[in-house]
């Protein structure tokens, strides 16, 4: 019991029908769960300080099911409610979050499923590695879409889009930070909505679908908040989270464009950010028409931008997208 890395102990079913923890545990139990005494305690009650109430209710129902005489081992594993669950552990100084995996092994000599060997593993590192892998896959997909957009439209137009994106994100950040907006919550929601809507339309124009989808989900939350008659500052907390995610994407795009420019050198593309706009608008309109089962003809022959400064590119594109 002192040599194994897993936390191990036995639970016994008593006359009341509940399962209680046995007297002996491996040393790793304390390392994983802390110094809380467990011997003789009801199993579900002993775990109530680690998991939320809903999870303990699931565990209680699961333990009742374990009392069934002929239950299959595979079913025990499938219905186990404590697989890679986040637990809050008190280490004496502070609460620490861990992901724990519990195993239930029937002791075959026990009569009518009265005894089970419980194993506990701290799988926090594995869970974190899986999360990082998923994040890396999403980031790689985003960078792939950004790269395709650059190859399709060009760095000048993308850089202009990023300048506009930075302005919209700054506008949202200002609404969340400045005291004057806390006196007019509906007005603050409208201001943020306009920025997110503009960002979504321009992302769709450049075929940055991952960004358009993220902005669309952000916009849907704002549409719900629009219906609230009494808004409080707590309603804005999810907005701050969504803003931080968009800021992360902006940072990724900045890094990618910087690497491309470094690769291209000073002789890279210098085409106006406005020169690709007619084709981009046409492709966006045709794509939307196809999605809606409509037919549309785009005429951009008189869309001339010679002599127009690039500083107006984002505003012009935003107007045309709408």
Short mmCIF file of C-alpha atoms in Angstrom, two decimals:
data_model
loop_
_atom_site.label_atom_id
_atom_site.label_comp_id
_atom_site.label_asym_id
_atom_site.label_seq_id
_atom_site.Cartn_x
_atom_site.Cartn_y
_atom_site.Cartn_z
CA UNK A 1 0.00 0.00 0.00
CA UNK A 2 2.94 2.34 0.57
CA UNK A 3 4.64 1.51 -2.73
CA UNK A 4 1.85 2.14 -5.24
CA UNK A 5 1.44 5.53 -6.90
CA UNK A 6 -2.36 5.27 -7.03
CA UNK A 7 -4.60 6.15 -4.15
CA UNK A 8 -6.18 2.87 -3.00
CA UNK A 9 -8.78 1.95 -0.39
CA UNK A 10 -11.78 -0.34 -0.03
CA UNK A 11 -15.41 0.65 0.47
CA UNK A 12 -17.81 -1.69 2.30
CA UNK A 13 -21.60 -1.72 2.10
CA UNK A 14 -23.10 -1.63 5.60
CA UNK A 15 -26.58 -2.59 6.81
CA UNK A 16 -27.98 0.87 6.04
CA UNK A 17 -27.14 0.31 2.36
CA UNK A 18 -24.48 3.03 2.15
CA UNK A 19 -20.85 2.41 1.37
CA UNK A 20 -18.24 3.31 3.98
CA UNK A 21 -14.48 3.72 3.53
CA UNK A 22 -12.26 1.01 5.04
CA UNK A 23 -9.56 1.55 7.63
CA UNK A 24 -6.55 1.22 5.33
CA UNK A 25 -5.47 3.53 2.52
CA UNK A 26 -2.33 3.79 0.43
CA UNK A 27 0.03 6.67 1.15
CA UNK A 28 -0.88 8.28 -2.20
CA UNK A 29 -4.43 8.96 -0.98
CA UNK A 30 -3.13 11.74 1.27
CA UNK A 31 -0.94 13.12 -1.51
CA UNK A 32 -3.94 13.30 -3.84
CA UNK A 33 -6.82 14.22 -1.49
CA UNK A 34 -5.01 15.91 1.39
CA UNK A 35 -5.00 15.02 5.08
CA UNK A 36 -8.77 14.81 5.59
CA UNK A 37 -9.54 11.62 7.65
CA UNK A 38 -11.44 9.12 5.52
CA UNK A 39 -11.53 5.85 7.51
CA UNK A 40 -15.05 4.83 8.44
CA UNK A 41 -16.67 7.76 6.65
CA UNK A 42 -19.57 7.34 4.19
CA UNK A 43 -17.93 7.36 0.76
CA UNK A 44 -20.24 9.90 -0.90
CA UNK A 45 -20.22 12.23 2.12
CA UNK A 46 -16.41 12.09 2.34
CA UNK A 47 -16.13 13.32 -1.25
CA UNK A 48 -18.67 16.14 -0.83
CA UNK A 49 -15.90 18.61 0.07
CA UNK A 50 -14.08 17.87 -3.19
CA UNK A 51 -16.89 17.84 -5.78
CA UNK A 52 -20.02 19.96 -6.40
CA UNK A 53 -23.38 18.84 -5.02
CA UNK A 54 -24.69 17.68 -8.40
CA UNK A 55 -21.71 15.35 -8.85
CA UNK A 56 -22.22 13.89 -5.35
CA UNK A 57 -25.87 13.20 -6.22
CA UNK A 58 -24.71 11.33 -9.34
CA UNK A 59 -22.24 9.38 -7.20
CA UNK A 60 -24.98 8.46 -4.69
CA UNK A 61 -27.19 7.08 -7.50
CA UNK A 62 -24.19 5.21 -8.90
CA UNK A 63 -23.46 3.59 -5.52
CA UNK A 64 -27.09 2.45 -5.27
CA UNK A 65 -26.68 0.83 -8.67
CA UNK A 66 -23.53 -0.97 -7.46
CA UNK A 67 -25.68 -2.86 -4.96
CA UNK A 68 -27.27 -4.73 -7.86
CA UNK A 69 -26.06 -8.31 -7.75
CA UNK A 70 -25.54 -9.07 -11.45
CA UNK A 71 -24.25 -5.74 -12.75
CA UNK A 72 -21.56 -6.10 -15.43
CA UNK A 73 -18.06 -4.70 -14.91
CA UNK A 74 -18.26 -2.89 -18.25
CA UNK A 75 -21.43 -1.11 -17.12
CA UNK A 76 -19.72 -0.06 -13.89
CA UNK A 77 -16.94 1.56 -15.91
CA UNK A 78 -19.32 3.21 -18.39
CA UNK A 79 -21.55 4.76 -15.70
CA UNK A 80 -18.75 5.79 -13.33
CA UNK A 81 -19.46 9.52 -12.63
CA UNK A 82 -15.92 10.26 -11.41
CA UNK A 83 -13.88 9.98 -14.58
CA UNK A 84 -11.52 12.92 -15.06
CA UNK A 85 -13.58 15.17 -12.83
CA UNK A 86 -12.27 18.46 -11.46
CA UNK A 87 -11.91 18.40 -7.68
CA UNK A 88 -11.11 21.18 -5.22
CA UNK A 89 -8.41 20.08 -2.76
CA UNK A 90 -7.56 21.95 0.46
CA UNK A 91 -3.79 21.62 0.88
CA UNK A 92 -3.80 23.54 4.16
CA UNK A 93 -2.77 26.87 2.64
CA UNK A 94 -5.21 27.26 -0.24
CA UNK A 95 -7.68 25.41 -2.42
CA UNK A 96 -6.05 23.64 -5.38
CA UNK A 97 -7.88 22.39 -8.46
CA UNK A 98 -7.04 18.87 -9.67
CA UNK A 99 -8.52 16.49 -12.20
CA UNK A 100 -9.07 13.10 -10.61
CA UNK A 101 -9.98 9.72 -12.05
CA UNK A 102 -11.66 7.17 -9.79
CA UNK A 103 -11.82 3.46 -10.56
CA UNK A 104 -14.26 0.92 -9.06
CA UNK A 105 -13.07 -2.72 -8.97
CA UNK A 106 -15.44 -5.33 -7.61
CA UNK A 107 -13.84 -7.67 -5.08
CA UNK A 108 -14.99 -11.04 -6.39
CA UNK A 109 -14.98 -12.80 -3.03
CA UNK A 110 -17.42 -10.24 -1.64
CA UNK A 111 -21.04 -11.35 -1.32
CA UNK A 112 -23.52 -9.45 -3.52
CA UNK A 113 -21.22 -6.55 -4.36
CA UNK A 114 -20.61 -5.46 -0.78
CA UNK A 115 -16.94 -4.53 -1.30
CA UNK A 116 -15.13 -2.51 -3.98
CA UNK A 117 -11.51 -1.51 -4.39
CA UNK A 118 -11.33 2.22 -5.15
CA UNK A 119 -8.37 3.62 -7.08
CA UNK A 120 -7.63 7.32 -7.50
CA UNK A 121 -5.27 8.91 -10.01
CA UNK A 122 -4.31 12.56 -10.35
CA UNK A 123 -4.66 13.07 -14.12
CA UNK A 124 -4.30 16.86 -14.05
CA UNK A 125 -1.17 16.79 -16.21
CA UNK A 126 -2.79 14.56 -18.84
CA UNK A 127 -5.91 16.75 -18.96
CA UNK A 128 -3.79 19.89 -19.32
CA UNK A 129 -1.73 18.32 -22.11
CA UNK A 130 -4.91 17.32 -23.96
CA UNK A 131 -6.26 20.85 -23.57
CA UNK A 132 -3.04 22.31 -24.91
CA UNK A 133 -3.14 19.89 -27.85
CA UNK A 134 -6.72 20.95 -28.69
CA UNK A 135 -5.76 24.62 -28.37
CA UNK A 136 -2.77 24.06 -30.66
CA UNK A 137 -4.99 22.36 -33.23
CA UNK A 138 -7.45 25.25 -33.15
CA UNK A 139 -4.59 27.74 -33.40
CA UNK A 140 -3.09 25.84 -36.34
CA UNK A 141 -6.47 25.88 -38.11
CA UNK A 142 -6.79 29.62 -37.49
CA UNK A 143 -3.31 30.30 -38.82
CA UNK A 144 -4.08 28.16 -41.88
CA UNK A 145 -7.18 30.24 -42.61
CA UNK A 146 -5.24 33.46 -42.06
CA UNK A 147 -2.55 32.27 -44.45
CA UNK A 148 -5.11 31.40 -47.13
CA UNK A 149 -6.69 34.82 -46.69
CA UNK A 150 -3.33 36.53 -47.13
CA UNK A 151 -2.56 34.53 -50.25
CA UNK A 152 -6.02 35.26 -51.63
CA UNK A 153 -6.29 38.97 -50.83
CA UNK A 154 -2.82 40.14 -49.86
CA UNK A 155 -1.10 41.46 -46.73
CA UNK A 156 -2.09 45.08 -47.39
CA UNK A 157 -5.81 44.43 -47.16
CA UNK A 158 -5.34 42.09 -44.20
CA UNK A 159 -3.23 44.67 -42.37
CA UNK A 160 -5.95 47.24 -42.97
CA UNK A 161 -8.49 44.80 -41.56
CA UNK A 162 -6.30 44.31 -38.51
CA UNK A 163 -6.06 48.07 -37.98
CA UNK A 164 -9.85 48.22 -38.04
CA UNK A 165 -10.10 45.18 -35.76
CA UNK A 166 -7.78 46.85 -33.26
CA UNK A 167 -9.97 49.96 -33.32
CA UNK A 168 -13.14 47.91 -32.68
CA UNK A 169 -11.53 45.92 -29.85
CA UNK A 170 -10.26 49.14 -28.28
CA UNK A 171 -13.74 50.61 -28.54
CA UNK A 172 -15.24 47.59 -26.72
CA UNK A 173 -12.51 47.73 -24.09
CA UNK A 174 -13.21 51.43 -23.49
CA UNK A 175 -16.92 50.73 -22.97
CA UNK A 176 -16.06 48.12 -20.35
CA UNK A 177 -13.54 50.32 -18.56
CA UNK A 178 -14.95 53.86 -18.61
CA UNK A 179 -17.23 54.88 -15.75
CA UNK A 180 -19.63 56.87 -17.93
CA UNK A 181 -20.83 53.68 -19.65
CA UNK A 182 -21.83 52.17 -16.30
CA UNK A 183 -24.61 54.77 -16.10
CA UNK A 184 -26.18 53.64 -19.38
CA UNK A 185 -26.04 49.84 -19.68
CA UNK A 186 -28.39 49.59 -22.72
CA UNK A 187 -26.31 52.20 -24.54
CA UNK A 188 -23.13 50.31 -23.66
CA UNK A 189 -24.61 47.08 -25.11
CA UNK A 190 -25.54 48.90 -28.33
CA UNK A 191 -22.04 50.35 -28.68
CA UNK A 192 -20.41 46.96 -28.19
CA UNK A 193 -22.91 45.33 -30.56
CA UNK A 194 -22.01 47.76 -33.36
CA UNK A 195 -18.31 46.99 -33.00
CA UNK A 196 -18.85 43.21 -32.95
CA UNK A 197 -21.26 43.37 -35.91
CA UNK A 198 -18.74 45.38 -37.93
CA UNK A 199 -15.98 42.95 -37.04
CA UNK A 200 -18.12 39.96 -38.06
CA UNK A 201 -18.97 41.44 -41.46
CA UNK A 202 -15.40 42.36 -42.28
CA UNK A 203 -14.13 38.95 -41.17
CA UNK A 204 -16.64 37.31 -43.50
CA UNK A 205 -15.45 39.52 -46.33
CA UNK A 206 -11.88 38.26 -45.94
CA UNK A 207 -13.19 34.68 -45.52
CA UNK A 208 -11.78 34.48 -42.00
CA UNK A 209 -14.61 32.14 -41.09
CA UNK A 210 -13.22 31.11 -37.68
CA UNK A 211 -13.22 34.79 -36.65
CA UNK A 212 -16.63 35.50 -38.20
CA UNK A 213 -18.07 32.51 -36.28
CA UNK A 214 -16.55 33.67 -33.00
CA UNK A 215 -17.88 37.21 -33.54
CA UNK A 216 -21.29 35.78 -34.42
CA UNK A 217 -21.48 33.87 -31.11
CA UNK A 218 -20.43 37.05 -29.32
CA UNK A 219 -23.18 38.95 -31.18
CA UNK A 220 -25.82 36.35 -30.21
CA UNK A 221 -25.02 36.88 -26.52
CA UNK A 222 -25.41 40.62 -26.97
CA UNK A 223 -28.78 40.11 -28.69
CA UNK A 224 -29.97 38.24 -25.59
CA UNK A 225 -28.73 41.03 -23.31
CA UNK A 226 -30.66 43.51 -25.45
CA UNK A 227 -33.90 41.88 -24.25
CA UNK A 228 -33.11 42.34 -20.54
CA UNK A 229 -35.10 45.12 -18.91
CA UNK A 230 -32.76 45.46 -15.93
CA UNK A 231 -29.08 45.10 -16.74
CA UNK A 232 -26.36 45.00 -14.06
CA UNK A 233 -22.59 45.15 -14.35
CA UNK A 234 -22.46 41.36 -13.76
CA UNK A 235 -24.08 40.87 -17.18
CA UNK A 236 -20.95 42.38 -18.73
CA UNK A 237 -18.55 39.79 -17.28
CA UNK A 238 -19.07 37.29 -20.16
CA UNK A 239 -18.48 40.18 -22.59
CA UNK A 240 -15.04 40.76 -21.05
CA UNK A 241 -14.25 37.07 -21.55
CA UNK A 242 -15.32 37.11 -25.22
CA UNK A 243 -13.30 40.29 -25.73
CA UNK A 244 -10.18 38.58 -24.35
CA UNK A 245 -10.63 35.70 -26.82
CA UNK A 246 -10.88 38.12 -29.75
CA UNK A 247 -7.78 39.91 -28.48
CA UNK A 248 -5.95 36.55 -28.49
CA UNK A 249 -6.90 36.02 -32.14
CA UNK A 250 -5.74 39.53 -32.98
CA UNK A 251 -2.37 38.79 -31.39
CA UNK A 252 -2.02 35.61 -33.45
CA UNK A 253 -2.82 37.49 -36.65
CA UNK A 254 -0.28 40.19 -35.81
CA UNK A 255 2.42 37.60 -35.32
CA UNK A 256 1.59 35.81 -38.57
CA UNK A 257 1.61 38.98 -40.67
CA UNK A 258 4.92 40.03 -39.08
CA UNK A 259 6.49 36.68 -40.03
CA UNK A 260 5.20 36.95 -43.61
CA UNK A 261 6.58 40.48 -43.99
CA UNK A 262 9.91 39.33 -42.61
CA UNK A 263 9.95 36.55 -45.19
CA UNK A 264 8.96 38.86 -48.04
CA UNK A 265 11.51 41.52 -47.09
CA UNK A 266 11.29 45.11 -48.21
CA UNK A 267 10.37 44.11 -51.74
CA UNK A 268 7.07 42.56 -50.67
CA UNK A 269 3.62 43.49 -51.85
CA UNK A 270 2.72 47.17 -51.61
CA UNK A 271 -0.65 47.03 -53.34
CA UNK A 272 -3.28 49.37 -51.96
CA UNK A 273 -5.56 47.90 -49.32
CA UNK A 274 -8.47 49.17 -51.43
CA UNK A 275 -7.45 47.65 -54.75
CA UNK A 276 -8.74 44.16 -53.88
CA UNK A 277 -12.01 45.45 -52.44
CA UNK A 278 -14.24 45.13 -55.57
CA UNK A 279 -13.36 41.46 -56.06
CA UNK A 280 -13.70 40.72 -52.35
CA UNK A 281 -17.14 42.35 -52.17
CA UNK A 282 -18.27 40.40 -55.25
CA UNK A 283 -17.11 37.09 -53.80
CA UNK A 284 -18.81 37.79 -50.46
CA UNK A 285 -22.14 38.66 -52.14
CA UNK A 286 -22.01 35.57 -54.36
CA UNK A 287 -21.15 33.34 -51.39
CA UNK A 288 -24.05 34.69 -49.30
CA UNK A 289 -26.42 34.41 -52.26
CA UNK A 290 -25.43 30.79 -52.73
CA UNK A 291 -26.05 30.02 -49.05
CA UNK A 292 -29.53 31.58 -49.28
CA UNK A 293 -30.44 30.02 -52.63
CA UNK A 294 -30.59 33.41 -54.37
CA UNK A 295 -29.12 34.79 -57.58
CA UNK A 296 -27.22 38.05 -57.63
CA UNK A 297 -25.19 40.02 -60.16
CA UNK A 298 -22.46 42.35 -58.93
CA UNK A 299 -21.29 45.31 -61.00
CA UNK A 300 -18.14 46.97 -59.66
CA UNK A 301 -17.01 48.65 -62.88
CA UNK A 302 -17.44 52.15 -61.39
CA UNK A 303 -15.88 51.26 -58.03
CA UNK A 304 -12.68 53.27 -58.41
CA UNK A 305 -10.40 53.98 -55.46
CA UNK A 306 -7.46 55.75 -57.08
CA UNK A 307 -6.30 58.59 -54.90
CA UNK A 308 -8.27 57.37 -51.85
CA UNK A 309 -6.05 57.01 -48.78
CA UNK A 310 -5.72 53.58 -47.17
CA UNK A 311 -6.82 55.11 -43.86
CA UNK A 312 -10.40 55.06 -45.21
CA UNK A 313 -10.22 51.42 -46.32
CA UNK A 314 -11.76 49.88 -43.17
CA UNK A 315 -14.67 52.34 -43.09
CA UNK A 316 -15.40 51.89 -46.82
CA UNK A 317 -15.27 48.12 -46.54
CA UNK A 318 -17.52 48.17 -43.48
CA UNK A 319 -20.12 50.23 -45.36
CA UNK A 320 -20.00 47.96 -48.40
CA UNK A 321 -20.24 44.80 -46.30
CA UNK A 322 -23.42 46.07 -44.63
#
